[in-house]
Short mmCIF file of C-alpha atoms in Angstrom, two decimals:
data_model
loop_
_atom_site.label_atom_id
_atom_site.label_comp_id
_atom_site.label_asym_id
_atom_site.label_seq_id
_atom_site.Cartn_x
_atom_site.Cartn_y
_atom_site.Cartn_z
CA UNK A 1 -6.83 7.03 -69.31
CA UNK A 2 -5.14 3.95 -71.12
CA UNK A 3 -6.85 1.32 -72.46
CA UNK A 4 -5.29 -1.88 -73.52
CA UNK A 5 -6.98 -3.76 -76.27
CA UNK A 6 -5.16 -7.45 -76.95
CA UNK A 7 -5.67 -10.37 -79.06
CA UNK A 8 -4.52 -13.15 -77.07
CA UNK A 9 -7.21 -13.22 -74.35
CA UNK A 10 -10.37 -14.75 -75.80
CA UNK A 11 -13.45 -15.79 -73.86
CA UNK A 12 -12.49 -18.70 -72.53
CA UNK A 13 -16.11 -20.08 -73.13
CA UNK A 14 -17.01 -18.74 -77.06
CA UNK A 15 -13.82 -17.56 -78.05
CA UNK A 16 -14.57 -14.17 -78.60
CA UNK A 17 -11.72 -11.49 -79.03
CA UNK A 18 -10.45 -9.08 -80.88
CA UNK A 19 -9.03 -9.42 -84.53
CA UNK A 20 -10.94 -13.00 -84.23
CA UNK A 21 -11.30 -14.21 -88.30
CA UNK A 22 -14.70 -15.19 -87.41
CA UNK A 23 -17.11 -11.97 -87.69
CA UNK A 24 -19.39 -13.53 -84.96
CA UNK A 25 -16.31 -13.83 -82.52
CA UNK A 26 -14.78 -10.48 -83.16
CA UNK A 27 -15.62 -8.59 -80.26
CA UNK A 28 -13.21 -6.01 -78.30
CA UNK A 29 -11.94 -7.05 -75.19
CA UNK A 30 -9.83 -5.75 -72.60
CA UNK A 31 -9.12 -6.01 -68.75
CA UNK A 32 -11.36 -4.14 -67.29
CA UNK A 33 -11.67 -4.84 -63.02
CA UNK A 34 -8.75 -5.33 -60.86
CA UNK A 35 -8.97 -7.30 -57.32
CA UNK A 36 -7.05 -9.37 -55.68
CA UNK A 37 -7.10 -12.03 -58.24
CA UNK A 38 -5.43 -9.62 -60.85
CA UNK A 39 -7.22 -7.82 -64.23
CA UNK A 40 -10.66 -9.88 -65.09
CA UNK A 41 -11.64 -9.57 -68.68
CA UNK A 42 -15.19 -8.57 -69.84
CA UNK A 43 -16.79 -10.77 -72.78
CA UNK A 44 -18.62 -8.61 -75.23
CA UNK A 45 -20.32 -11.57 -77.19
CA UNK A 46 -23.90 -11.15 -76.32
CA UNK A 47 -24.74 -15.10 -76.72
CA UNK A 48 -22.22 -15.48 -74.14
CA UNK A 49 -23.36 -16.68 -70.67
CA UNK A 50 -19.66 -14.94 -69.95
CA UNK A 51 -19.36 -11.38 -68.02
CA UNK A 52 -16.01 -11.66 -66.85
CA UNK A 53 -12.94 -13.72 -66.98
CA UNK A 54 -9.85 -13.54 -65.47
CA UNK A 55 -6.82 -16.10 -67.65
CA UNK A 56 -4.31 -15.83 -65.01
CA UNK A 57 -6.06 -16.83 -62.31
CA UNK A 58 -8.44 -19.70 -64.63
CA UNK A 59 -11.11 -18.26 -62.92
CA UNK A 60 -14.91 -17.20 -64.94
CA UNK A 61 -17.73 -15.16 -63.45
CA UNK A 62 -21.43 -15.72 -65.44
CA UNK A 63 -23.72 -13.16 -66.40
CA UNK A 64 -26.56 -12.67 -63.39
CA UNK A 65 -29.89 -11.84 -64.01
CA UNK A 66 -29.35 -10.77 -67.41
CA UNK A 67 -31.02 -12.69 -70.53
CA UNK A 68 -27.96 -12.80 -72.63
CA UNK A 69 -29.44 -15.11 -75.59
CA UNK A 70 -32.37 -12.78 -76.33
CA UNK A 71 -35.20 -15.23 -74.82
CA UNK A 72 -35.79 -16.34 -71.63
CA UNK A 73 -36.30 -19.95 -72.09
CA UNK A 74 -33.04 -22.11 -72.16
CA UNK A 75 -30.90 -19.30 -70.41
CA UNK A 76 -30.59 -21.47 -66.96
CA UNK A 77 -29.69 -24.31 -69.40
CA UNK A 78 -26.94 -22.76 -71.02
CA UNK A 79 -25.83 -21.13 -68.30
CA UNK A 80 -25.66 -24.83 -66.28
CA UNK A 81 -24.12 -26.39 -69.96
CA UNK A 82 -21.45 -23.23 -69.54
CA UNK A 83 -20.34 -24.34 -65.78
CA UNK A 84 -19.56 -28.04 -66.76
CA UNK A 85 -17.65 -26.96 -70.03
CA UNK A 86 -15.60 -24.62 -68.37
CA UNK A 87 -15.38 -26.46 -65.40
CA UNK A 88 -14.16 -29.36 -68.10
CA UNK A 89 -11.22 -27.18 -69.29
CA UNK A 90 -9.84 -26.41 -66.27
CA UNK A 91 -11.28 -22.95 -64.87
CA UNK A 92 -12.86 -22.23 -61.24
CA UNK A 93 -17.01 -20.73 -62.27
CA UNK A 94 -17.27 -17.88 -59.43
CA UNK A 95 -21.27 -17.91 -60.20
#
């Protein structure tokens, strides 16, 4: 088994990546599914509405059903402020 560990890919929502300078950002990532839209990226920042991401196709898939900020209240909110921003900067939000 190989696994590939970058620094270029960030979360194209937080930021988050490997080697980041911020400690708060500095999260492995990696490609980690492959379909017919090529290698999607998982985002390991738990305050990120993120699961997976995939840069060459610009295309984002948000966490479901999980409470990734630790509280329930404000998680459709962020997840609804996560779809315009990324939808904003260019990338197609699966869910």
């Amino acid at each position: 088994m190989r696994i590939i560990i970058v620094e270029d890919e960030g979360c194209p929502y937080c930021g988050a990546r490997w080697g980041h300078p911020d400690p708060s950002l500095n999260y492995p990532n990696r490609p980690k599914v492959c379909d017919e839209h090529g290698w999607w990226w998982r985002c390991y920042n738990p305050k990120c509405p993120v699961a997976y991401y995939n840069p060459d196709a610009r295309m984002v898939e948000l966490a479901v059903d999980i409470d990734f900020l630790g509280k329930e209240e404000g998680v459709l909110e962020e997840k609804e402020r996560a779809r315009r921003v990324l939808r904003a900067r260019g990338w197609i939000v699966k869910r």
